[in-house]
Amino acid sequence: MSYTVGEIITDKVRLILRDMDGGGIQWKDAELITWFNEACAEVSRVRPEATSNTADVALIAGAKQSIPTGNSRLLEGICNIDTGEEGRIIRRVSRATMDSEDPNWMSGAGSTTVLRYMPSLTDPRTFYVYPPAAIGAEIRIVSSGPPQKVTTLTDAYPLPDMYTAVVTNYILFRAFSKLSEEPYFRQKSDDFYGMYKSQIADTLATMEQNNAGTRDTPAGAK
């Protein structure tokens, strides 16, 4: 099912807070919506696959490339796109491997067919392609960006449904921390933060580790 912000804040968060009056008494809607957005942003930061999207990207000339504007991290490269059709796959390889094979690879002849791609380890919005791209090269990639901010209870929940409990527990952690001068509420805040941390780490590896990582170029492959 697809949730609205209100179904999470009213039916889940407020039920546990025991603050069910319209608009809230101890915790106002605007306050909970702020923490809702913070929770979604945290989920996206730790689990970038939660806000992943697939796009066909026209490359600029050269080795250095950028993911689509508004996104924050490359997750996977898929294949070349040739006149709108899916073409040859592209393989992920480390830049260290490319550098050791050919220290001058970045200055090589351009091509409209990409064979390999290399995410930057220090600039997540940048990646490199080999051979260096020529004008007209296009590839399909998966990247991740920040979730859409919500402003009202009627807005759609911006993450996959599987993260609703994670978001709920994060909001409750922030809500109870507001009263942390009292030991009971401080403990409640700590408890919900612990549940959030446990749930966000429950998956052994992200989709990038499970899927994209297996597409690294094996020895001898081209």
Tab-separated table of C-alpha atoms in Angstrom:
chain	number	residue	atom	x	y	z
A	1	MET	CA	0.000	0.000	0.000
A	2	SER	CA	1.003	3.630	-0.341
A	3	TYR	CA	0.922	5.747	2.799
A	4	THR	CA	0.342	9.432	3.352
A	5	VAL	CA	2.322	11.464	5.870
A	6	GLY	CA	-0.792	11.657	8.052
A	7	GLU	CA	-1.213	7.886	8.178
A	8	ILE	CA	2.272	7.609	9.659
A	9	ILE	CA	2.182	10.628	11.964
A	10	THR	CA	-1.424	10.304	13.134
A	11	ASP	CA	-2.022	6.545	13.055
A	12	LYS	CA	1.424	5.432	14.211
A	13	VAL	CA	3.453	8.207	15.888
A	14	ARG	CA	0.628	9.990	17.745
A	15	LEU	CA	-0.854	6.701	18.894
A	16	ILE	CA	2.374	5.874	20.752
A	17	LEU	CA	2.805	9.457	21.972
A	18	ARG	CA	-0.806	9.404	23.262
A	19	ASP	CA	-1.277	12.826	21.737
A	20	MET	CA	-4.242	12.149	19.458
A	21	ASP	CA	-6.023	15.536	19.613
A	22	GLY	CA	-6.305	17.222	16.220
A	23	GLY	CA	-3.038	19.023	15.470
A	24	GLY	CA	-1.508	17.763	18.717
A	25	ILE	CA	-1.108	19.250	22.199
A	26	GLN	CA	2.423	18.357	23.315
A	27	TRP	CA	3.701	17.748	19.781
A	28	LYS	CA	2.278	19.899	16.979
A	29	ASP	CA	1.885	18.632	13.417
A	30	ALA	CA	4.489	21.050	12.058
A	31	GLU	CA	7.047	19.770	14.560
A	32	LEU	CA	6.397	16.118	13.716
A	33	ILE	CA	6.546	16.882	9.978
A	34	THR	CA	9.984	18.463	10.495
A	35	TRP	CA	11.191	15.271	12.164
A	36	PHE	CA	9.454	13.210	9.473
A	37	ASN	CA	11.593	14.943	6.826
A	38	GLU	CA	14.684	14.501	8.985
A	39	ALA	CA	13.913	10.794	9.362
A	40	CYS	CA	13.479	10.289	5.604
A	41	ALA	CA	16.731	12.136	4.914
A	42	GLU	CA	18.558	9.929	7.422
A	43	VAL	CA	17.169	6.767	5.848
A	44	SER	CA	18.293	7.988	2.425
A	45	ARG	CA	21.759	8.812	3.742
A	46	VAL	CA	22.278	5.384	5.302
A	47	ARG	CA	20.297	3.401	2.727
A	48	PRO	CA	20.676	5.291	-0.566
A	49	GLU	CA	18.762	2.564	-2.404
A	50	ALA	CA	15.642	3.848	-0.611
A	51	THR	CA	15.594	6.848	-2.958
A	52	SER	CA	17.255	5.345	-6.030
A	53	ASN	CA	16.200	6.153	-9.568
A	54	THR	CA	17.255	4.911	-13.006
A	55	ALA	CA	18.027	7.330	-15.842
A	56	ASP	CA	19.646	7.400	-19.270
A	57	VAL	CA	22.435	9.977	-19.159
A	58	ALA	CA	24.074	11.704	-22.123
A	59	LEU	CA	27.798	11.931	-21.421
A	60	ILE	CA	30.065	14.887	-22.028
A	61	ALA	CA	33.384	14.481	-23.837
A	62	GLY	CA	36.116	13.019	-21.637
A	63	ALA	CA	36.574	10.583	-18.779
A	64	LYS	CA	35.044	12.630	-15.971
A	65	GLN	CA	31.234	12.555	-15.725
A	66	SER	CA	28.503	13.660	-13.299
A	67	ILE	CA	25.286	12.045	-12.112
A	68	PRO	CA	21.994	13.866	-12.825
A	69	THR	CA	21.478	17.203	-11.059
A	70	GLY	CA	19.749	16.820	-7.707
A	71	ASN	CA	21.107	13.349	-7.044
A	72	SER	CA	23.878	12.719	-4.561
A	73	ARG	CA	25.423	9.309	-5.233
A	74	LEU	CA	26.035	6.857	-8.066
A	75	LEU	CA	24.833	3.356	-7.207
A	76	GLU	CA	25.289	1.400	-10.411
A	77	GLY	CA	26.068	1.634	-14.105
A	78	ILE	CA	23.944	-0.616	-16.327
A	79	CYS	CA	24.613	-0.400	-20.055
A	80	ASN	CA	25.216	1.772	-23.081
A	81	ILE	CA	22.197	3.338	-24.796
A	82	ASP	CA	22.355	3.316	-28.592
A	83	THR	CA	19.646	5.360	-30.356
A	84	GLY	CA	17.284	4.701	-27.479
A	85	GLU	CA	17.988	0.977	-27.272
A	86	GLU	CA	19.872	-0.936	-24.591
A	87	GLY	CA	23.377	-1.785	-25.776
A	88	ARG	CA	26.570	-3.263	-24.412
A	89	ILE	CA	26.776	-3.589	-20.626
A	90	ILE	CA	29.284	-1.517	-18.686
A	91	ARG	CA	31.368	-2.976	-15.873
A	92	ARG	CA	32.470	-1.331	-12.664
A	93	VAL	CA	36.176	-1.276	-11.918
A	94	SER	CA	38.297	0.591	-9.405
A	95	ARG	CA	40.221	3.608	-10.624
A	96	ALA	CA	43.331	2.087	-9.040
A	97	THR	CA	43.000	-0.867	-11.414
A	98	MET	CA	42.687	1.391	-14.455
A	99	ASP	CA	45.602	3.536	-13.308
A	100	SER	CA	47.851	0.509	-12.915
A	101	GLU	CA	46.863	-0.878	-16.329
A	102	ASP	CA	47.435	2.396	-18.175
A	103	PRO	CA	48.511	5.609	-16.419
A	104	ASN	CA	47.440	7.578	-19.515
A	105	TRP	CA	43.976	6.090	-19.934
A	106	MET	CA	42.175	9.386	-19.298
A	107	SER	CA	43.821	10.995	-22.317
A	108	GLY	CA	42.960	8.149	-24.682
A	109	ALA	CA	40.786	8.420	-27.796
A	110	GLY	CA	37.119	9.094	-27.164
A	111	SER	CA	34.420	6.542	-27.924
A	112	THR	CA	30.630	6.502	-27.961
A	113	THR	CA	30.737	3.005	-26.419
A	114	VAL	CA	31.655	2.838	-22.727
A	115	LEU	CA	33.228	-0.373	-21.438
A	116	ARG	CA	33.934	0.451	-17.778
A	117	TYR	CA	32.934	2.983	-15.164
A	118	MET	CA	34.583	4.058	-11.925
A	119	PRO	CA	32.741	5.828	-9.078
A	120	SER	CA	34.840	8.454	-7.329
A	121	LEU	CA	35.680	7.470	-3.764
A	122	THR	CA	35.833	11.079	-2.566
A	123	ASP	CA	33.215	12.859	-4.712
A	124	PRO	CA	30.052	10.732	-4.827
A	125	ARG	CA	28.486	12.903	-7.542
A	126	THR	CA	31.374	12.194	-9.948
A	127	PHE	CA	32.318	9.064	-11.871
A	128	TYR	CA	34.740	8.213	-14.672
A	129	VAL	CA	34.287	6.181	-17.852
A	130	TYR	CA	36.615	4.175	-20.072
A	131	PRO	CA	37.237	4.734	-22.863
A	132	PRO	CA	36.786	8.481	-22.344
A	133	ALA	CA	33.399	9.425	-23.760
A	134	ALA	CA	32.934	11.050	-27.139
A	135	ILE	CA	29.996	13.341	-27.859
A	136	GLY	CA	26.976	11.146	-28.465
A	137	ALA	CA	27.794	8.556	-25.796
A	138	GLU	CA	24.868	7.696	-23.528
A	139	ILE	CA	24.597	5.211	-20.668
A	140	ARG	CA	21.980	4.015	-18.193
A	141	ILE	CA	22.790	4.479	-14.518
A	142	VAL	CA	21.152	4.115	-11.124
A	143	SER	CA	21.729	6.990	-8.710
A	144	SER	CA	20.255	8.214	-5.454
A	145	GLY	CA	19.097	11.616	-4.299
A	146	PRO	CA	17.485	13.208	-1.260
A	147	PRO	CA	13.826	12.330	-0.680
A	148	GLN	CA	11.118	14.823	-1.565
A	149	LYS	CA	10.353	17.030	1.425
A	150	VAL	CA	6.769	16.940	2.657
A	151	THR	CA	4.838	19.874	4.082
A	152	THR	CA	1.347	18.584	4.915
A	153	LEU	CA	-0.292	15.465	6.337
A	154	THR	CA	-1.909	14.758	2.966
A	155	ASP	CA	1.428	14.519	1.125
A	156	ALA	CA	2.503	11.095	-0.099
A	157	TYR	CA	5.084	9.160	1.879
A	158	PRO	CA	8.306	9.581	-0.175
A	159	LEU	CA	10.021	6.271	0.673
A	160	PRO	CA	9.216	2.593	0.014
A	161	ASP	CA	6.665	1.199	2.460
A	162	MET	CA	9.289	-1.101	4.022
A	163	TYR	CA	10.829	1.917	5.783
A	164	THR	CA	7.686	3.089	7.607
A	165	ALA	CA	8.674	1.498	10.935
A	166	VAL	CA	12.176	2.968	10.654
A	167	VAL	CA	10.776	6.456	10.038
A	168	THR	CA	8.217	6.048	12.832
A	169	ASN	CA	10.871	5.074	15.379
A	170	TYR	CA	13.134	7.951	14.364
A	171	ILE	CA	10.314	10.478	14.823
A	172	LEU	CA	9.512	8.977	18.239
A	173	PHE	CA	13.174	9.228	19.220
A	174	ARG	CA	13.148	12.935	18.338
A	175	ALA	CA	9.760	13.535	19.969
A	176	PHE	CA	10.702	11.982	23.320
A	177	SER	CA	14.112	13.698	23.260
A	178	LYS	CA	12.184	16.979	23.536
A	179	LEU	CA	11.401	15.978	27.143
A	180	SER	CA	14.771	14.407	27.894
A	181	GLU	CA	15.241	16.329	31.148
A	182	GLU	CA	12.935	13.705	32.668
A	183	PRO	CA	14.585	10.256	33.033
A	184	TYR	CA	11.492	8.386	31.794
A	185	PHE	CA	11.321	10.307	28.522
A	186	ARG	CA	15.094	10.225	28.077
A	187	GLN	CA	14.939	6.435	28.324
A	188	LYS	CA	12.031	6.323	25.866
A	189	SER	CA	14.055	8.453	23.445
A	190	ASP	CA	17.051	6.144	23.788
A	191	ASP	CA	14.858	3.067	23.295
A	192	PHE	CA	13.334	4.325	20.063
A	193	TYR	CA	16.706	5.465	18.758
A	194	GLY	CA	18.025	1.978	19.454
A	195	MET	CA	15.136	0.432	17.507
A	196	TYR	CA	15.758	2.834	14.625
A	197	LYS	CA	19.460	1.924	14.533
A	198	SER	CA	18.699	-1.789	14.710
A	199	GLN	CA	16.145	-1.644	11.896
A	200	ILE	CA	18.257	0.511	9.595
A	201	ALA	CA	21.161	-1.939	9.989
A	202	ASP	CA	19.017	-5.068	9.762
A	203	THR	CA	19.810	-5.684	6.096
A	204	LEU	CA	23.254	-7.251	5.901
A	205	ALA	CA	24.273	-5.148	2.910
A	206	THR	CA	22.790	-2.449	0.732
A	207	MET	CA	21.585	-3.079	-2.816
A	208	GLU	CA	24.810	-1.506	-4.043
A	209	GLN	CA	26.905	-4.062	-2.175
A	210	ASN	CA	24.705	-6.989	-3.180
A	211	ASN	CA	24.196	-6.069	-6.808
A	212	ALA	CA	26.468	-3.404	-8.194
A	213	GLY	CA	29.483	-4.754	-6.359
A	214	THR	CA	29.130	-8.079	-8.167
A	215	ARG	CA	29.510	-6.249	-11.475
A	216	ASP	CA	33.149	-5.363	-10.851
A	217	THR	CA	35.291	-6.345	-13.807
A	218	PRO	CA	36.757	-9.811	-13.251
A	219	ALA	CA	40.355	-10.469	-14.125
A	220	GLY	CA	40.855	-10.637	-17.879
A	221	ALA	CA	37.399	-9.223	-18.735
A	222	LYS	CA	36.952	-6.293	-21.099
